[in-house]
C-alpha positions as YAML, in Angstrom:
chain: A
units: angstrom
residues:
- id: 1
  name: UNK
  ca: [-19.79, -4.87, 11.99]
- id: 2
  name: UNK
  ca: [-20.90, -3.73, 8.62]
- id: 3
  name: UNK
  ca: [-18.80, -5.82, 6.54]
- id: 4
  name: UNK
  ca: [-19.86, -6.45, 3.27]
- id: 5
  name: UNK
  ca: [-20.23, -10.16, 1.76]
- id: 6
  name: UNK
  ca: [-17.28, -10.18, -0.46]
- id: 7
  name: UNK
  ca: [-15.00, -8.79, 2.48]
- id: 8
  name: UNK
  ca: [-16.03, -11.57, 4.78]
- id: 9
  name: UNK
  ca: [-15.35, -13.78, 2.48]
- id: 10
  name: UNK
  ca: [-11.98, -12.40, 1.47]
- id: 11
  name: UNK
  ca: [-10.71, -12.27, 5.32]
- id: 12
  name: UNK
  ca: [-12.08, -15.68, 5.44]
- id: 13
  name: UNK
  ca: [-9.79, -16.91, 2.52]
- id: 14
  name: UNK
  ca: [-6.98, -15.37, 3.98]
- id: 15
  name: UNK
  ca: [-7.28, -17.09, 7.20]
- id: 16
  name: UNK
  ca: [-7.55, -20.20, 5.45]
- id: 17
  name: UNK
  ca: [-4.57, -19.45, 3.60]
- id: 18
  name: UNK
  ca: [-2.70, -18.60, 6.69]
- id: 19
  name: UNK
  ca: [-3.68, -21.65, 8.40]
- id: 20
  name: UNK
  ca: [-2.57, -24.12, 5.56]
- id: 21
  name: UNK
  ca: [0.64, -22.65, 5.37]
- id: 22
  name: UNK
  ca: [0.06, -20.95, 1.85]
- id: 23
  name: UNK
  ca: [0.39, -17.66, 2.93]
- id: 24
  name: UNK
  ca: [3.48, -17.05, 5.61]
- id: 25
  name: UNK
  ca: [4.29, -13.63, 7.36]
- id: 26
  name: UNK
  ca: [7.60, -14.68, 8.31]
- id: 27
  name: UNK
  ca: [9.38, -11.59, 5.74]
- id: 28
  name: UNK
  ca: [11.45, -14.73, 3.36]
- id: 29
  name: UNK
  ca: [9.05, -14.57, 0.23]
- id: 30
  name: UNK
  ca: [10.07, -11.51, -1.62]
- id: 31
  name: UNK
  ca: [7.03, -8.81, -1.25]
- id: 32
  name: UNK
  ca: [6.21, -9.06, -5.46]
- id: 33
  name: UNK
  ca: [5.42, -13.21, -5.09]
- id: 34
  name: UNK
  ca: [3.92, -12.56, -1.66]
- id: 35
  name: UNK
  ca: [1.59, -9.35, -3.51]
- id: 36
  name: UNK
  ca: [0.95, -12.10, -6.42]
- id: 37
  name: UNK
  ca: [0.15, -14.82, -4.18]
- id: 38
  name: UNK
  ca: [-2.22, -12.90, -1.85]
- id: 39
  name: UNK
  ca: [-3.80, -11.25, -4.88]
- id: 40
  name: UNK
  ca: [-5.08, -14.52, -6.00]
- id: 41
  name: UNK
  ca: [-7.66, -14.19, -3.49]
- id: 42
  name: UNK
  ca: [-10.91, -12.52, -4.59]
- id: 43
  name: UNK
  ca: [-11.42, -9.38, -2.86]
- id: 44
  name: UNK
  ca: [-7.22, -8.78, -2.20]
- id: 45
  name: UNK
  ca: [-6.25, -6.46, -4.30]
- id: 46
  name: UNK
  ca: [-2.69, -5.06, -4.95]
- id: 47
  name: UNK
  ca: [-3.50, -1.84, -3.20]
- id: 48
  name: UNK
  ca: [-4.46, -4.17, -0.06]
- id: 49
  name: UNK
  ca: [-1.52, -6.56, -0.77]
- id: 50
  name: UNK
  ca: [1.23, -3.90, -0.46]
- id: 51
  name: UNK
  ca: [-0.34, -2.15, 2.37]
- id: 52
  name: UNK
  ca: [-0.06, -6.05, 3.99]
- id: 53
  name: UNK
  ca: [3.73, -6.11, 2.77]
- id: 54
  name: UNK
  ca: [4.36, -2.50, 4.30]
- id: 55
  name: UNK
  ca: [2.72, -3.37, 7.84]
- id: 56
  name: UNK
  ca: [2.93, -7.05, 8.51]
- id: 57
  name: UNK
  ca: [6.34, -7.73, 6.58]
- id: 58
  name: UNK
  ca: [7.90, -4.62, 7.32]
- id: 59
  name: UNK
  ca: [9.52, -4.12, 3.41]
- id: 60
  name: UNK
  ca: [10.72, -1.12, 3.65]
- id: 61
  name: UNK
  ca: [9.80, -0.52, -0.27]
- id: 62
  name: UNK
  ca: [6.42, -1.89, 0.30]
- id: 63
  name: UNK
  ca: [4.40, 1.13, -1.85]
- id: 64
  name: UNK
  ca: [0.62, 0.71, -2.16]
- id: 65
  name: UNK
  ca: [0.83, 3.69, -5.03]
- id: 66
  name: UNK
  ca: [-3.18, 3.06, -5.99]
- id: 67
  name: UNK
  ca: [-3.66, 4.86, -2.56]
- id: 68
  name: UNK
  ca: [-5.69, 8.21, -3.15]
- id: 69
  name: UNK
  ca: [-4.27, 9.90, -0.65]
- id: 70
  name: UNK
  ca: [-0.61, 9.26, -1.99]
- id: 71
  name: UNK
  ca: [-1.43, 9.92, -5.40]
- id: 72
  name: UNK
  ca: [-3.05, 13.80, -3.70]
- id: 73
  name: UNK
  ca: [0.09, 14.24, -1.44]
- id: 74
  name: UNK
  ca: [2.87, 13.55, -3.79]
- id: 75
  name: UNK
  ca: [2.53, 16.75, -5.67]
- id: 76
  name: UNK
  ca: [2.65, 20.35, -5.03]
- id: 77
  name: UNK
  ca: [-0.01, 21.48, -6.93]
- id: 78
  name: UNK
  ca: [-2.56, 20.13, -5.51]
- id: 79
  name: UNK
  ca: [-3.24, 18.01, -8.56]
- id: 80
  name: UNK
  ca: [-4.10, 13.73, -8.27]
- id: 81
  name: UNK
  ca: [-1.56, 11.55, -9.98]
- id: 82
  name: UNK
  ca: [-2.43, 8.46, -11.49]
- id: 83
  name: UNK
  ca: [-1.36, 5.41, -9.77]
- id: 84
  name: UNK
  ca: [1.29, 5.06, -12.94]
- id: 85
  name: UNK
  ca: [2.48, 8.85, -12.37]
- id: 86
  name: UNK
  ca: [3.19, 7.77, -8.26]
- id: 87
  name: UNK
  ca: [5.10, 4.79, -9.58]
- id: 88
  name: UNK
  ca: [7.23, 6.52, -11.72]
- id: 89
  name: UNK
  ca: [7.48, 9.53, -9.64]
- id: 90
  name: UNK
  ca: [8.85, 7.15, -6.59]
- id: 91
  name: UNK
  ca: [11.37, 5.44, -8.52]
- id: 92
  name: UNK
  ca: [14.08, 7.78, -6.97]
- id: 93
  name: UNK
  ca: [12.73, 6.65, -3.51]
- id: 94
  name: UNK
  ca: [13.50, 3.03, -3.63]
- id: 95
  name: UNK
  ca: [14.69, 1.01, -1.20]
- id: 96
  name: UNK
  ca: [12.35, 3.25, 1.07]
- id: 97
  name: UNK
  ca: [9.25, 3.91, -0.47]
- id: 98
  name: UNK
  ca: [7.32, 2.59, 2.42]
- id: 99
  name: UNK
  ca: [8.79, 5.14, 4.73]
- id: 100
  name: UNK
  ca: [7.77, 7.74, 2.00]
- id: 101
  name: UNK
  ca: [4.17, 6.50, 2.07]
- id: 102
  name: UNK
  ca: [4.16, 6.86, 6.19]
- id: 103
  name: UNK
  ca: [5.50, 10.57, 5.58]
- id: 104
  name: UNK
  ca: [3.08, 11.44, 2.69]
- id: 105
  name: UNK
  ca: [0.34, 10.18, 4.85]
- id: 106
  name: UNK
  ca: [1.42, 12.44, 7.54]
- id: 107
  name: UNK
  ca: [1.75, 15.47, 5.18]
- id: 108
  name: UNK
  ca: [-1.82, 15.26, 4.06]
- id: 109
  name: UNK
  ca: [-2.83, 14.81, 7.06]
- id: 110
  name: UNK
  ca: [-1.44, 18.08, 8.12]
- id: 111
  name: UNK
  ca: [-2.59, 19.53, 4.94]
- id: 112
  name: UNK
  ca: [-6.12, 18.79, 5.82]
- id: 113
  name: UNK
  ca: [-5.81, 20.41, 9.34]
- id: 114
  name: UNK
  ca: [-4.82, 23.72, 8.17]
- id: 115
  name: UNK
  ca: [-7.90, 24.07, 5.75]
...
């Protein structure tokens, strides 16, 4: 399937996690402890834990803002904003932030059509 080592063993944790109960998808834990308890894991990172939050929990400010394509589609210019710059710069879109991400995805997506 051309799955790396690490990544096996990552998706493997998580199942384990899953399965013991340590890791629940049921939308109570509050997204920053379940991001902090998922990132534990080696191989999860936070980019991977939000985009978790955003499509299995449904948090509507879920905001994986490491994403390249975010940081390239927030601007105007077509200049790439640091991961800190996309925080900051989203501020004024919380609660929603995951719906931004969805639309920003879009965007570039249309962006890259029309080249």
């Amino acid at each position: 399937m051309g799955i790396v080592g690490q990544r096996i063993d990552a998706i493997k944790a998580v199942a384990g996690k899953i399965a013991a109960g340590d890791i629940v998808f049921d939308g109570v834990l509050e997204t920053e402890d379940f991001v902090s308890r998922v990132c534990e894991i080696k191989g999860i990172g936070d980019w991977t834990a939000h985009y978790i939050a955003l499509r299995v929990l449904n948090d509507p400010d879920a905001f994986p803002y490491s994403d390249l394509i975010l940081r390239r589609a927030a601007t105007d210019n077509r200049e790439t904003l640091t991961p800190k710059a996309l925080l900051q710069h989203a501020e004024r879109w919380r609660p929603w932030r995951a719906y931004a991400v969805i639309l920003l995805w879009k965007h570039y997506q249309q962006m890259v059509r029309k080249k």
